[in-house]
mmCIF file of C-alpha atoms and ligand atoms in Angstrom:
data_model
loop_
_atom_site.group_PDB
_atom_site.id
_atom_site.type_symbol
_atom_site.label_atom_id
_atom_site.label_comp_id
_atom_site.label_asym_id
_atom_site.label_seq_id
_atom_site.Cartn_x
_atom_site.Cartn_y
_atom_site.Cartn_z
ATOM 1 C CA MET A 1 0.000 0.000 0.000
ATOM 2 C CA THR A 2 1.355 3.407 -1.005
ATOM 3 C CA LYS A 3 1.357 6.022 1.711
ATOM 4 C CA ILE A 4 0.134 9.562 1.387
ATOM 5 C CA LYS A 5 3.106 11.902 1.699
ATOM 6 C CA ARG A 6 1.683 15.308 0.816
ATOM 7 C CA VAL A 7 -1.766 16.839 1.082
ATOM 8 C CA ALA A 8 -2.771 20.229 -0.320
ATOM 9 C CA ILE A 9 -5.625 22.296 1.078
ATOM 10 C CA VAL A 10 -6.641 25.015 -1.373
ATOM 11 C CA GLY A 11 -9.032 27.876 -0.622
ATOM 12 C CA GLY A 12 -10.097 30.913 -2.604
ATOM 13 C CA THR A 13 -9.862 29.245 -6.010
ATOM 14 C CA HIS A 14 -12.856 31.543 -6.397
ATOM 15 C CA GLY A 15 -11.983 34.901 -4.812
ATOM 16 C CA ASN A 16 -15.495 35.607 -3.510
ATOM 17 C CA GLU A 17 -15.865 32.314 -1.618
ATOM 18 C CA PHE A 18 -14.680 33.480 1.758
ATOM 19 C CA THR A 19 -15.055 30.297 3.820
ATOM 20 C CA GLY A 20 -12.064 28.675 2.123
ATOM 21 C CA VAL A 21 -10.005 31.871 2.022
ATOM 22 C CA TYR A 22 -10.311 32.530 5.753
ATOM 23 C CA LEU A 23 -9.727 28.875 6.636
ATOM 24 C CA ILE A 24 -6.468 28.971 4.668
ATOM 25 C CA LYS A 25 -5.481 32.142 6.543
ATOM 26 C CA LYS A 26 -6.292 30.439 9.855
ATOM 27 C CA PHE A 27 -4.309 27.301 8.948
ATOM 28 C CA GLU A 28 -1.325 29.370 7.815
ATOM 29 C CA LYS A 29 -1.335 31.218 11.144
ATOM 30 C CA ASP A 30 -1.616 27.999 13.156
ATOM 31 C CA PRO A 31 -0.153 25.140 11.061
ATOM 32 C CA ALA A 32 -0.413 22.691 13.980
ATOM 33 C CA LEU A 33 -4.148 22.457 13.208
ATOM 34 C CA ILE A 34 -3.486 20.697 9.930
ATOM 35 C CA GLN A 35 -0.194 18.928 10.580
ATOM 36 C CA ARG A 36 -0.311 15.178 11.064
ATOM 37 C CA PRO A 37 2.640 12.893 11.928
ATOM 38 C CA SER A 38 2.752 10.823 8.725
ATOM 39 C CA PHE A 39 2.332 13.412 5.952
ATOM 40 C CA GLN A 40 3.003 17.021 5.059
ATOM 41 C CA THR A 41 0.078 19.434 4.610
ATOM 42 C CA LEU A 42 0.426 22.412 2.278
ATOM 43 C CA THR A 43 -1.949 25.364 2.069
ATOM 44 C CA LEU A 44 -2.613 27.522 -0.962
ATOM 45 C CA LEU A 45 -4.720 30.591 -1.643
ATOM 46 C CA GLY A 46 -5.927 29.843 -5.170
ATOM 47 C CA ASN A 47 -6.730 33.248 -6.630
ATOM 48 C CA PRO A 48 -5.268 36.006 -4.420
ATOM 49 C CA ARG A 49 -5.975 38.857 -6.861
ATOM 50 C CA ALA A 50 -9.610 37.873 -7.215
ATOM 51 C CA PHE A 51 -9.902 37.715 -3.418
ATOM 52 C CA GLU A 52 -8.433 41.235 -3.111
ATOM 53 C CA GLU A 53 -11.107 42.438 -5.492
ATOM 54 C CA ARG A 54 -13.882 40.334 -3.911
ATOM 55 C CA ARG A 55 -14.594 38.734 -7.257
ATOM 56 C CA ARG A 56 -14.880 35.143 -8.450
ATOM 57 C CA TYR A 57 -12.072 35.766 -10.930
ATOM 58 C CA ILE A 58 -10.196 38.542 -12.737
ATOM 59 C CA GLU A 59 -10.323 37.439 -16.395
ATOM 60 C CA LYS A 60 -11.683 33.895 -16.456
ATOM 61 C CA ASP A 61 -12.793 31.201 -14.045
ATOM 62 C CA LEU A 62 -9.584 29.751 -12.543
ATOM 63 C CA ASN A 63 -11.408 26.512 -11.820
ATOM 64 C CA ARG A 64 -11.860 25.911 -15.556
ATOM 65 C CA CYS A 65 -8.165 26.439 -16.465
ATOM 66 C CA PHE A 66 -6.744 23.000 -15.639
ATOM 67 C CA LEU A 67 -7.244 21.032 -18.841
ATOM 68 C CA LYS A 68 -3.905 19.359 -19.613
ATOM 69 C CA GLN A 69 -3.750 20.912 -23.074
ATOM 70 C CA ASP A 70 -4.436 24.394 -21.656
ATOM 71 C CA LEU A 71 -1.730 24.052 -19.005
ATOM 72 C CA GLN A 72 0.733 23.260 -21.790
ATOM 73 C CA ASP A 73 -0.507 26.046 -24.073
ATOM 74 C CA THR A 74 1.960 28.948 -23.751
ATOM 75 C CA THR A 75 -0.316 31.263 -25.763
ATOM 76 C CA LEU A 76 -2.875 31.231 -22.929
ATOM 77 C CA SER A 77 -1.678 34.113 -20.782
ATOM 78 C CA SER A 78 -4.643 35.572 -18.881
ATOM 79 C CA TYR A 79 -4.108 36.120 -15.158
ATOM 80 C CA GLU A 80 -5.950 32.889 -14.381
ATOM 81 C CA ASP A 81 -4.221 30.829 -17.090
ATOM 82 C CA THR A 82 -0.863 31.953 -15.697
ATOM 83 C CA ARG A 83 -2.001 31.284 -12.137
ATOM 84 C CA ALA A 84 -3.163 27.781 -13.116
ATOM 85 C CA LYS A 85 0.293 27.010 -14.515
ATOM 86 C CA ASN A 86 1.880 28.320 -11.288
ATOM 87 C CA ILE A 87 -0.445 26.198 -9.182
ATOM 88 C CA GLN A 88 0.459 23.138 -11.241
ATOM 89 C CA GLN A 89 4.145 23.915 -10.579
ATOM 90 C CA LEU A 90 3.500 24.297 -6.855
ATOM 91 C CA LEU A 91 1.327 21.225 -6.344
ATOM 92 C CA VAL A 92 2.513 18.722 -8.927
ATOM 93 C CA PRO A 93 6.052 19.697 -9.953
ATOM 94 C CA LYS A 94 8.043 17.246 -12.046
ATOM 95 C CA GLY A 95 10.003 14.887 -9.841
ATOM 96 C CA ASN A 96 8.675 13.209 -6.759
ATOM 97 C CA SER A 97 7.379 16.067 -4.638
ATOM 98 C CA GLN A 98 3.830 16.065 -6.013
ATOM 99 C CA VAL A 99 0.910 16.196 -3.641
ATOM 100 C CA ASP A 100 -1.048 12.953 -3.337
ATOM 101 C CA VAL A 101 -4.318 14.517 -2.202
ATOM 102 C CA ILE A 102 -5.947 17.856 -3.079
ATOM 103 C CA MET A 103 -8.915 19.225 -1.166
ATOM 104 C CA ASP A 104 -10.267 22.393 -2.731
ATOM 105 C CA LEU A 105 -12.549 24.437 -0.454
ATOM 106 C CA HIS A 106 -15.529 26.131 -2.114
ATOM 107 C CA SER A 107 -18.829 27.645 -1.058
ATOM 108 C CA THR A 108 -22.118 27.832 -2.927
ATOM 109 C CA THR A 109 -25.270 29.945 -2.844
ATOM 110 C CA THR A 110 -27.272 26.712 -3.203
ATOM 111 C CA ASN A 111 -28.552 24.484 -0.428
ATOM 112 C CA MET A 112 -25.937 21.773 -0.902
ATOM 113 C CA GLY A 113 -25.090 21.589 2.794
ATOM 114 C CA LEU A 114 -21.811 19.763 3.295
ATOM 115 C CA SER A 115 -20.933 18.259 -0.061
ATOM 116 C CA ILE A 116 -17.871 16.358 -1.214
ATOM 117 C CA ILE A 117 -17.399 16.291 -4.979
ATOM 118 C CA LEU A 118 -14.939 13.587 -5.949
ATOM 119 C CA GLN A 119 -12.700 13.871 -8.978
ATOM 120 C CA ASN A 120 -13.371 10.237 -9.923
ATOM 121 C CA LYS A 121 -14.601 6.930 -8.481
ATOM 122 C CA HIS A 122 -11.206 5.895 -7.131
ATOM 123 C CA PRO A 123 -11.826 3.307 -4.376
ATOM 124 C CA PHE A 124 -9.844 5.396 -1.904
ATOM 125 C CA LEU A 125 -12.077 8.431 -2.520
ATOM 126 C CA LEU A 126 -15.257 6.327 -2.363
ATOM 127 C CA ASN A 127 -14.165 4.859 0.966
ATOM 128 C CA LEU A 128 -13.370 8.335 2.264
ATOM 129 C CA GLY A 129 -16.824 9.516 1.136
ATOM 130 C CA ALA A 130 -18.469 6.504 2.777
ATOM 131 C CA TYR A 131 -16.647 7.196 6.020
ATOM 132 C CA LEU A 132 -17.492 10.913 6.047
ATOM 133 C CA SER A 133 -21.186 10.324 5.365
ATOM 134 C CA SER A 134 -21.291 7.614 8.026
ATOM 135 C CA VAL A 135 -19.857 9.861 10.753
ATOM 136 C CA ASN A 136 -22.016 12.784 9.577
ATOM 137 C CA PRO A 137 -25.169 11.803 7.652
ATOM 138 C CA LEU A 138 -25.462 15.406 6.408
ATOM 139 C CA VAL A 139 -22.383 14.891 4.196
ATOM 140 C CA LYS A 140 -23.382 14.187 0.583
ATOM 141 C CA VAL A 141 -20.987 12.619 -1.923
ATOM 142 C CA SER A 142 -21.105 13.365 -5.638
ATOM 143 C CA CYS A 143 -18.907 12.646 -8.634
ATOM 144 C CA PRO A 144 -18.984 13.228 -12.413
ATOM 145 C CA ALA A 145 -20.765 10.349 -14.168
ATOM 146 C CA SER A 146 -18.279 10.311 -17.048
ATOM 147 C CA ASP A 147 -14.495 10.032 -16.977
ATOM 148 C CA LYS A 148 -13.970 12.817 -19.500
ATOM 149 C CA GLU A 149 -11.014 15.087 -18.850
ATOM 150 C CA SER A 150 -11.641 17.768 -16.271
ATOM 151 C CA SER A 151 -10.671 21.446 -16.205
ATOM 152 C CA PHE A 152 -11.005 21.683 -12.419
ATOM 153 C CA LEU A 153 -8.089 22.348 -10.069
ATOM 154 C CA ARG A 154 -8.899 19.138 -8.184
ATOM 155 C CA SER A 155 -7.967 17.162 -11.337
ATOM 156 C CA LEU A 156 -4.258 17.939 -10.814
ATOM 157 C CA CYS A 157 -3.981 14.716 -8.840
ATOM 158 C CA GLU A 158 -5.871 11.454 -8.854
ATOM 159 C CA LEU A 159 -7.089 11.798 -5.269
ATOM 160 C CA GLY A 160 -8.621 15.242 -5.734
ATOM 161 C CA PHE A 161 -11.935 16.451 -4.388
ATOM 162 C CA VAL A 162 -13.901 19.594 -3.634
ATOM 163 C CA ILE A 163 -15.633 20.507 -0.408
ATOM 164 C CA GLU A 164 -18.670 22.591 -1.362
ATOM 165 C CA VAL A 165 -20.669 24.197 1.472
ATOM 166 C CA GLY A 166 -23.779 26.302 1.502
ATOM 167 C CA PRO A 167 -26.040 28.128 1.207
ATOM 168 C CA VAL A 168 -23.763 31.080 1.821
ATOM 169 C CA ALA A 169 -23.792 34.328 -0.160
ATOM 170 C CA GLN A 170 -20.773 35.333 -2.238
ATOM 171 C CA SER A 171 -18.198 37.501 -0.425
ATOM 172 C CA VAL A 172 -19.827 36.719 2.919
ATOM 173 C CA LEU A 173 -18.423 34.861 5.913
ATOM 174 C CA SER A 174 -20.765 32.483 7.693
ATOM 175 C CA ALA A 175 -19.485 31.338 11.092
ATOM 176 C CA GLU A 176 -21.654 28.217 10.887
ATOM 177 C CA TRP A 177 -20.194 27.093 7.550
ATOM 178 C CA PHE A 178 -16.687 28.158 8.526
ATOM 179 C CA GLN A 179 -16.789 25.885 11.580
ATOM 180 C CA LYS A 180 -18.466 22.986 9.774
ATOM 181 C CA THR A 181 -15.908 23.153 6.964
ATOM 182 C CA GLU A 182 -12.996 23.291 9.411
ATOM 183 C CA GLU A 183 -14.378 20.291 11.263
ATOM 184 C CA LEU A 184 -14.760 18.355 8.002
ATOM 185 C CA VAL A 185 -11.193 19.215 6.914
ATOM 186 C CA CYS A 186 -9.850 17.965 10.255
ATOM 187 C CA THR A 187 -11.911 14.755 10.015
ATOM 188 C CA ILE A 188 -10.457 14.150 6.548
ATOM 189 C CA LEU A 189 -6.890 14.789 7.725
ATOM 190 C CA ASN A 190 -7.439 12.352 10.604
ATOM 191 C CA TYR A 191 -8.769 9.767 8.150
ATOM 192 C CA LEU A 192 -5.697 10.190 5.917
ATOM 193 C CA GLU A 193 -3.453 9.791 8.943
ATOM 194 C CA ALA A 194 -5.313 6.637 9.972
ATOM 195 C CA SER A 195 -4.975 5.346 6.416
ATOM 196 C CA ASN A 196 -1.208 5.802 6.544
ATOM 197 C CA GLN A 197 -1.093 4.077 9.938
ATOM 198 C CA GLY A 198 -3.242 1.206 8.706
ATOM 199 C CA THR A 199 -5.919 1.968 11.279
ATOM 200 C CA VAL A 200 -8.716 3.263 9.068
ATOM 201 C CA PRO A 201 -12.053 3.040 10.855
ATOM 202 C CA GLN A 202 -14.556 0.537 9.494
ATOM 203 C CA SER A 203 -16.703 2.186 6.788
ATOM 204 C CA PRO A 204 -20.105 0.968 5.638
ATOM 205 C CA SER A 205 -20.073 -1.525 2.756
ATOM 206 C CA THR A 206 -21.876 0.848 0.375
ATOM 207 C CA VAL A 207 -21.839 4.570 -0.290
ATOM 208 C CA THR A 208 -24.568 6.736 -1.818
ATOM 209 C CA VAL A 209 -23.054 8.758 -4.655
ATOM 210 C CA TYR A 210 -24.860 11.406 -6.705
ATOM 211 C CA LEU A 211 -23.477 11.000 -10.222
ATOM 212 C CA ILE A 212 -23.517 14.305 -12.119
ATOM 213 C CA THR A 213 -24.958 13.498 -15.554
ATOM 214 C CA SER A 214 -25.798 16.860 -17.155
ATOM 215 C CA ASN A 215 -26.266 20.589 -16.712
ATOM 216 C CA VAL A 216 -29.608 22.265 -17.365
ATOM 217 C CA ASP A 217 -29.939 25.857 -18.568
ATOM 218 C CA TYR A 218 -32.770 28.294 -17.905
ATOM 219 C CA PRO A 219 -35.459 28.625 -20.573
ATOM 220 C CA ARG A 220 -34.260 31.447 -22.846
ATOM 221 C CA ASN A 221 -35.628 33.423 -25.768
ATOM 222 C CA GLU A 222 -33.906 33.769 -29.129
ATOM 223 C CA ARG A 223 -31.801 36.660 -27.757
ATOM 224 C CA GLY A 224 -30.552 34.424 -24.959
ATOM 225 C CA GLU A 225 -32.533 36.196 -22.230
ATOM 226 C CA ILE A 226 -33.786 34.122 -19.309
ATOM 227 C CA GLN A 227 -37.546 33.505 -19.536
ATOM 228 C CA ALA A 228 -38.203 31.779 -16.222
ATOM 229 C CA MET A 229 -36.895 31.381 -12.683
ATOM 230 C CA ILE A 230 -36.198 28.314 -10.574
ATOM 231 C CA HIS A 231 -39.619 27.157 -9.383
ATOM 232 C CA PRO A 232 -40.208 28.000 -5.713
ATOM 233 C CA ARG A 233 -41.044 24.336 -5.074
ATOM 234 C CA LEU A 234 -37.590 23.366 -6.350
ATOM 235 C CA GLN A 235 -35.578 26.162 -4.730
ATOM 236 C CA PHE A 236 -33.273 24.898 -1.927
ATOM 237 C CA ARG A 237 -34.223 21.261 -2.690
ATOM 238 C CA ASP A 238 -30.734 20.153 -3.728
ATOM 239 C CA TYR A 239 -30.306 16.351 -3.608
ATOM 240 C CA GLN A 240 -34.108 15.858 -3.372
ATOM 241 C CA PRO A 241 -35.866 13.772 -6.047
ATOM 242 C CA LEU A 242 -37.321 15.614 -9.038
ATOM 243 C CA HIS A 243 -39.929 13.386 -10.684
ATOM 244 C CA PRO A 244 -41.225 13.621 -14.257
ATOM 245 C CA GLY A 245 -43.956 16.281 -14.292
ATOM 246 C CA ASP A 246 -42.692 18.109 -11.173
ATOM 247 C CA PRO A 247 -42.448 21.906 -11.594
ATOM 248 C CA MET A 248 -38.930 23.035 -12.447
ATOM 249 C CA PHE A 249 -39.202 26.672 -13.575
ATOM 250 C CA LEU A 250 -41.729 29.481 -13.128
ATOM 251 C CA THR A 251 -42.174 32.065 -15.903
ATOM 252 C CA PHE A 252 -42.398 35.757 -15.056
ATOM 253 C CA ASP A 253 -46.180 35.615 -15.636
ATOM 254 C CA GLY A 254 -46.608 32.692 -13.290
ATOM 255 C CA GLN A 255 -46.698 29.628 -15.570
ATOM 256 C CA ASP A 256 -45.176 26.383 -14.288
ATOM 257 C CA ILE A 257 -42.632 24.666 -16.522
ATOM 258 C CA PRO A 258 -42.388 20.993 -15.541
ATOM 259 C CA TYR A 259 -39.496 18.576 -15.688
ATOM 260 C CA THR A 260 -40.126 16.521 -18.820
ATOM 261 C CA GLY A 261 -37.467 13.819 -18.434
ATOM 262 C CA GLU A 262 -38.452 10.169 -18.154
ATOM 263 C CA SER A 263 -36.670 9.233 -14.956
ATOM 264 C CA THR A 264 -36.344 10.752 -11.512
ATOM 265 C CA VAL A 265 -33.256 12.921 -11.056
ATOM 266 C CA TYR A 266 -31.632 14.575 -8.035
ATOM 267 C CA PRO A 267 -30.694 18.157 -8.963
ATOM 268 C CA ILE A 268 -27.800 19.956 -7.289
ATOM 269 C CA PHE A 269 -26.370 23.474 -7.713
ATOM 270 C CA ILE A 270 -29.984 24.687 -7.986
ATOM 271 C CA ASN A 271 -29.873 28.459 -8.630
ATOM 272 C CA GLU A 272 -26.121 28.880 -8.087
ATOM 273 C CA ALA A 273 -25.360 32.595 -8.438
ATOM 274 C CA ALA A 274 -22.024 31.984 -10.169
ATOM 275 C CA TYR A 275 -23.607 29.776 -12.834
ATOM 276 C CA TYR A 276 -25.987 32.295 -14.440
ATOM 277 C CA GLU A 277 -23.091 33.367 -16.703
ATOM 278 C CA LYS A 278 -22.337 29.727 -17.507
ATOM 279 C CA GLY A 279 -25.905 28.959 -18.626
ATOM 280 C CA ILE A 280 -26.491 26.487 -15.809
ATOM 281 C CA ALA A 281 -29.686 26.578 -13.751
ATOM 282 C CA MET A 282 -28.881 23.283 -12.024
ATOM 283 C CA SER A 283 -27.003 20.020 -12.529
ATOM 284 C CA PHE A 284 -28.873 16.738 -12.728
ATOM 285 C CA THR A 285 -27.546 13.767 -10.815
ATOM 286 C CA GLU A 286 -28.509 10.107 -10.567
ATOM 287 C CA ARG A 287 -28.436 8.535 -7.147
ATOM 288 C CA GLN A 288 -26.423 5.356 -6.987
ATOM 289 C CA GLU A 289 -25.451 2.950 -4.217
ATOM 290 C CA ILE A 290 -21.891 1.864 -4.872
ATOM 291 C CA LEU A 291 -20.570 -1.295 -3.279
ATOM 292 C CA LEU A 292 -17.161 -0.739 -1.753
ATOM 293 C CA SER A 293 -14.583 -3.329 -2.621
ATOM 294 C CA SER A 294 -12.272 -2.827 0.326
ATOM 295 C CA ASN A 295 -12.089 -0.405 3.182
ATOM 296 C CA ASN A 296 -8.477 0.405 2.656
ATOM 297 C CA LEU A 297 -7.839 -0.044 -1.027
ATOM 298 C CA MET A 298 -5.267 2.221 -2.577
ATOM 299 C CA GLU A 299 -3.884 1.798 -6.051
ATOM 300 C CA MET A 300 -1.580 4.700 -6.571
HETATM 301 ZN ZN1 LIG B 1 -16.173 27.840 -6.046
#
């Protein structure tokens, strides 16, 4: 079994998500909080300029700049493209000092509570997710349904994941979410330490994973203007079932627009403020119970 040697905690990949930024500041002031005997923990403020300006980003979304081909493309020179290349250098330099685990701290305006979004269905990540949702049933685990290449920062290493907490407004600190996120980070670090020591606590034999299958845009007119809002009966119902025929949007003159799919889905990122510009009203997920092969399986 390969041991974890380096763990990176990243905050402020989006400059207006303050929970992660201020946790990084706290950890940098008091590193003992995140140090564990068997591995090194690094901290990184993802987008410092965007944080200074209380914005998500300066020129483009940093968390969409990590496609392999883009990181190698020297003609991409926006602030965020350059920052992404620097972050790659810091976290996964050539040689053997790469980080083994990346946790990227985000917040959301949606009601996603305490969410872990895994980079992939690596058994180690699934077991971690199973453990976290067993010690705190409020933790939800999701993962992209397809293995297509990712442009997210978390994709810099195989054991990458995002912690997404909310609802919390952009550029706002919420003491509740700050404390819950800190507690979750510490639980994860303790789990990684236990994994290195071979003393991982027994996890359940299955884990519920919400597989992200597609993004859904708002209804728009031919000029691209939004024609309806998230339906009030769907608002804040992240991870709840949306059945065929259930209301999904409400037009400005009060007409319901139902969900017309054929199978029940479990939407997340419902009405995320940062996604209006991306043409995403919500992401659909399918709920799946995944059988865990081994509680301590690592193939690195
Ligand atoms: Zn974010």
